[in-house]
Coordinates of C-alpha atoms in Angstrom, one line a residue:
Chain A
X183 CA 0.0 0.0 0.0
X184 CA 1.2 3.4 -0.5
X185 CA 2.1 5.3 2.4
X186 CA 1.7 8.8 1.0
X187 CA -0.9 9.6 -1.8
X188 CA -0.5 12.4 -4.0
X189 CA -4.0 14.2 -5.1
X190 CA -5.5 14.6 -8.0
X191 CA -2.8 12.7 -9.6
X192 CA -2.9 15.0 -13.0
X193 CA -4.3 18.6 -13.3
X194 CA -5.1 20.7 -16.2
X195 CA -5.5 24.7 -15.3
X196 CA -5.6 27.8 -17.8
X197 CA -3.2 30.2 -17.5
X198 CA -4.0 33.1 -14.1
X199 CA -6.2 30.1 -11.9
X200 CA -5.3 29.0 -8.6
X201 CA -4.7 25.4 -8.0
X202 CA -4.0 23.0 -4.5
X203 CA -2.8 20.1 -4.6
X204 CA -2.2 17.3 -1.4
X205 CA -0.6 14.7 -0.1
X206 CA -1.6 12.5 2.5
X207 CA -0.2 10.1 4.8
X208 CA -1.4 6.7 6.7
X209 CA 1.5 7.5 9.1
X210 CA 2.4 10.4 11.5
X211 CA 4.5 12.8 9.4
X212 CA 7.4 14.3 10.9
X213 CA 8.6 16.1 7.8
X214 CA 7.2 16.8 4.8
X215 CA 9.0 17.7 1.9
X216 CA 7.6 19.3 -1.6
X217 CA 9.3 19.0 -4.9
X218 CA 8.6 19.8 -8.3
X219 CA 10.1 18.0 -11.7
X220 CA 10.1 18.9 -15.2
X221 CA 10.0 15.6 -17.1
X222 CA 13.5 13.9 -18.0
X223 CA 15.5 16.1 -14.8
X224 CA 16.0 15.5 -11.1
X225 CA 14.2 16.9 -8.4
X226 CA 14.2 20.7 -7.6
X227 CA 13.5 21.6 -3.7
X228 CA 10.8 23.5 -2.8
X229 CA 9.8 23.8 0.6
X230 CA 9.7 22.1 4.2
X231 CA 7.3 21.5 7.0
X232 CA 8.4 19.9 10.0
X233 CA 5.4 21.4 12.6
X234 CA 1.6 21.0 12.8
X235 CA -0.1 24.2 11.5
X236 CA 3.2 25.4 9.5
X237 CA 2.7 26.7 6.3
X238 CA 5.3 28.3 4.2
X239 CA 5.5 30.7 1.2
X240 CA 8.1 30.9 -1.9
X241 CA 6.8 33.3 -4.9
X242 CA 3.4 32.4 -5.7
X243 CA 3.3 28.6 -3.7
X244 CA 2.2 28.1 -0.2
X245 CA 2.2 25.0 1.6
X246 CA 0.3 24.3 4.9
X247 CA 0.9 21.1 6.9
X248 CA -2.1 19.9 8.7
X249 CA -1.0 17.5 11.5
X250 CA -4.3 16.3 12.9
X251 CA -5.1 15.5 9.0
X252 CA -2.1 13.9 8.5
X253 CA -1.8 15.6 5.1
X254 CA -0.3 18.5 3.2
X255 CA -1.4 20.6 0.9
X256 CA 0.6 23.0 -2.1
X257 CA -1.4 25.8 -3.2
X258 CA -0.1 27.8 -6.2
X259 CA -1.5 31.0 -7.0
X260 CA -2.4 32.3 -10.4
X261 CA -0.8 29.7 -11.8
X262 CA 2.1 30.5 -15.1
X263 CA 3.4 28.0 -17.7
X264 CA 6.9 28.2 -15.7
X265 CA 4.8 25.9 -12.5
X266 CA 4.3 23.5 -14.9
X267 CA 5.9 19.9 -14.5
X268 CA 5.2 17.3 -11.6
X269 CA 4.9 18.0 -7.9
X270 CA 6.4 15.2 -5.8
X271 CA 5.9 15.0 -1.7
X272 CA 8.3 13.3 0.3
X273 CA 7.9 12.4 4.2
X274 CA 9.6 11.2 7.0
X275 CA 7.6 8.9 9.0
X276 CA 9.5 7.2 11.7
X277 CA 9.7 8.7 15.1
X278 CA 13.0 10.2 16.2
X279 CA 13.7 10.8 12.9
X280 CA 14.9 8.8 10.0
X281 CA 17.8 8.8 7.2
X282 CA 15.2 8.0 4.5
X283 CA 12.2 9.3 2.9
X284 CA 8.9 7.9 1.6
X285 CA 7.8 9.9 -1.5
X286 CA 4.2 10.1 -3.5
X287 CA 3.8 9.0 -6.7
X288 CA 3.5 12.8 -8.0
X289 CA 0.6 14.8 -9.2
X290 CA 1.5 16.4 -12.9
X291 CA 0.5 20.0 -13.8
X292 CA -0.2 21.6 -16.9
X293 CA -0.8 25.0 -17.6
X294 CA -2.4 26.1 -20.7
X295 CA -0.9 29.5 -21.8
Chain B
X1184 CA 30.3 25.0 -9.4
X1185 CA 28.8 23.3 -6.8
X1186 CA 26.4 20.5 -7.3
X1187 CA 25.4 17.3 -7.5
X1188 CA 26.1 15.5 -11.0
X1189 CA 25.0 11.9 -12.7
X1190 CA 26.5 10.8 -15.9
X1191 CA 25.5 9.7 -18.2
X1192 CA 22.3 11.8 -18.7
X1193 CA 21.4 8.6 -21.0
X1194 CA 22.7 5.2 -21.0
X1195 CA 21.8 2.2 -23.3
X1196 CA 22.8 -1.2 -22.6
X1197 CA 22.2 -5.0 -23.8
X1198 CA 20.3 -7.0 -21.1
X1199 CA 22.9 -9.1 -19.6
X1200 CA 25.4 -6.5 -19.3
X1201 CA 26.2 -4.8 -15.7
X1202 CA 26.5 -0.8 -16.2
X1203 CA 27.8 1.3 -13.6
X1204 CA 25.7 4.8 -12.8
X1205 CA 28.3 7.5 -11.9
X1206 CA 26.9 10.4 -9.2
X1207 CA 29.2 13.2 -7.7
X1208 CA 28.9 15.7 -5.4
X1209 CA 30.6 19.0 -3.8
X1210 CA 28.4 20.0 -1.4
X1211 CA 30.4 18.3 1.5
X1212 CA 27.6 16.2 2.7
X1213 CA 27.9 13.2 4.5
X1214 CA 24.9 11.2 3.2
X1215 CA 24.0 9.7 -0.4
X1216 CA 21.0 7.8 -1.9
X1217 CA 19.8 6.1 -4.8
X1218 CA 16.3 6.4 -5.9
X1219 CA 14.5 4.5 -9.1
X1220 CA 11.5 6.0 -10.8
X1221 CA 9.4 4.5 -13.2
X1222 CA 6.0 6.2 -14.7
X1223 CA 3.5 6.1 -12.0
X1224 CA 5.4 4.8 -9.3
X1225 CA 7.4 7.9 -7.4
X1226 CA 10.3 7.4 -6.3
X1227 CA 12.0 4.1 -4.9
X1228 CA 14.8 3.6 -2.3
X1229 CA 17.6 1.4 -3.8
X1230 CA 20.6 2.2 -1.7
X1231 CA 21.7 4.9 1.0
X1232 CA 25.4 5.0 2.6
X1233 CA 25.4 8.1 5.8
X1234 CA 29.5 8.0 5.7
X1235 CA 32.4 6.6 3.7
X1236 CA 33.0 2.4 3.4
X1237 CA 29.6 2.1 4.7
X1238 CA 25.9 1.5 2.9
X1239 CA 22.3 0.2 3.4
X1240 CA 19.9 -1.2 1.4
X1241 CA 16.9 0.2 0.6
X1242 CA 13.5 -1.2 -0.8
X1243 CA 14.3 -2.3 -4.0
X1244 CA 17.9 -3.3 -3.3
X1245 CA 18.0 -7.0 -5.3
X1246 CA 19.9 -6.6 -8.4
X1247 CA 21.6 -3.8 -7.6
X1248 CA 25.5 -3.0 -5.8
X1249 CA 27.0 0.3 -4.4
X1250 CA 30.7 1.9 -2.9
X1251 CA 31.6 4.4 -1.1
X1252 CA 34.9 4.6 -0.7
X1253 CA 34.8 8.6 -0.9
X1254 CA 32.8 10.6 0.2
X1255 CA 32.4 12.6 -2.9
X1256 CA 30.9 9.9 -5.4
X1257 CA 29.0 6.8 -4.5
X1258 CA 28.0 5.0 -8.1
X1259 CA 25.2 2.6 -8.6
X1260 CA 25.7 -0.8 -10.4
X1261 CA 22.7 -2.4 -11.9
X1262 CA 23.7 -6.2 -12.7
X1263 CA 22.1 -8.8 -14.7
X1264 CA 20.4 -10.0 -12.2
X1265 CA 17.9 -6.7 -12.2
X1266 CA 15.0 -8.0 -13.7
X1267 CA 13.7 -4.9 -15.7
X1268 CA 16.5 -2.2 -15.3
X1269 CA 15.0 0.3 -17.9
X1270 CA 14.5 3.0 -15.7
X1271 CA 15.1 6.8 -14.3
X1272 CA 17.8 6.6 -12.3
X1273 CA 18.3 9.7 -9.0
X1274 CA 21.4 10.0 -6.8
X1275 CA 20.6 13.0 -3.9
X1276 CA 23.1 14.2 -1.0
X1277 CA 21.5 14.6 2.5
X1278 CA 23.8 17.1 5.0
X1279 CA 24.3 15.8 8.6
X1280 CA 22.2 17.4 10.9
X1281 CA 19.7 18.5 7.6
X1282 CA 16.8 16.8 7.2
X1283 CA 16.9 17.9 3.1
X1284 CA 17.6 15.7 0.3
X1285 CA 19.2 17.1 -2.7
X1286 CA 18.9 15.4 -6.1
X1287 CA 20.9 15.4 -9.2
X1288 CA 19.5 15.7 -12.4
X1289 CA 19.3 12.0 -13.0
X1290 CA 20.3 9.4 -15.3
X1291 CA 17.4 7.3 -18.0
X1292 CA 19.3 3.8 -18.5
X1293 CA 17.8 1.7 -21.1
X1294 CA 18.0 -1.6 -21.4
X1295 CA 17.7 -3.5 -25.0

């Protein structure tokens, strides 16, 4: 089963719309990590949210970690051609910390000029 | 320049053949992975090593081998005995004391 699911898992928006996107966990998260990818290239880092209620701001994407909900979501604001690509969430879900991460499948994005 | 960098950016092999995935790193950081990614499947664990001459497997280890005997480079081996290899292949660099991964920009090895 997959530990963290990515939703919707594609998303088509025209050019100037807001969009959210989530990611959800069957485990407590203890950091949660967003990432986006443009198709064919590693992963770029976006943002990180370690506490309950944390939500964080770069350019025109916020993300908001909701600890009771065990779930995250990215929210991009009037959305541009350049946030196009796929939006990966990675988490770390062991107590105490852990070396590794579990990561979504990704949710892609398309953004029609 | 400081980064993170896999080569080849593609890599085409016969099945049978063992190919060796090359990822190097400046950013000082103690801790390297390996990650697979196929269409619809995010990302998969292969291989991690926290410091130099020492490595643990991941998920997906079987068919796969790794060094690190410095702690700039820690390359990836896919042997024959990965059953479908044909893949996106991502190394990222973890700082101690960071909770942040760091990937490089990946290397698609195709199998024929």
């Amino acid at each position: 089963s997959q530990e963290l699911e990515q939703s919707p898992q594609s998303l088509i928006v025209q050019e100037g719309k807001n969009l959210t996107i989530n990611c959800t966990s069957s485990k407590t998260l203890y950091g949660l990590y967003w990432y986006k990818q443009k198709y064919g290239e590693g992963l770029i880092f976006l943002m990180m949210l370690q506490k309950g209620g944390e939500e964080k701001s770069h350019e025109k994407i916020t993300a908001k970690l909701d600890e009771k909900k065990q779930q995250s979501s990215l929210h991009i604001t009037a959305s541009q051609p350049s946030h196009a690509g796929i939006y990966l969430c990675g988490a770390d879900i062991e107590k105490g910390g852990s070396e590794k991460l579990v990561f979504g499948k990704g949710m892609k994005l398309t953004v029609n000029p | 320049d400081g980064g993170i960098t896999q080569s080849p950016k593609y890599l085409f092999r016969k099945e049978g053949q063992n190919v060796t995935l090359s990822c190097e790193q400046n950013l000082n950081h103690d801790a390297m992975y390996w990650y697979r990614q196929d269409p619809g499947q995010g990302l998969r664990l292969i291989y991690y090593s926290q410091i130099v001459n020492d490595f643990q497997k991941g998920d997906i280890a079987e068919g796969y081998s790794v060094s690190r005997e410095k702690k700039e480079s820690f390359p990836l081996t896919v042997t024959s005995a990965q059953k479908n290899p044909t893949a996106f292949y991502l190394c990222a660099t973890k700082n101690r004391g960071t909770d942040t991964q760091y990937f490089g920009p990946g290397t698609r090895l195709t199998v024929l």
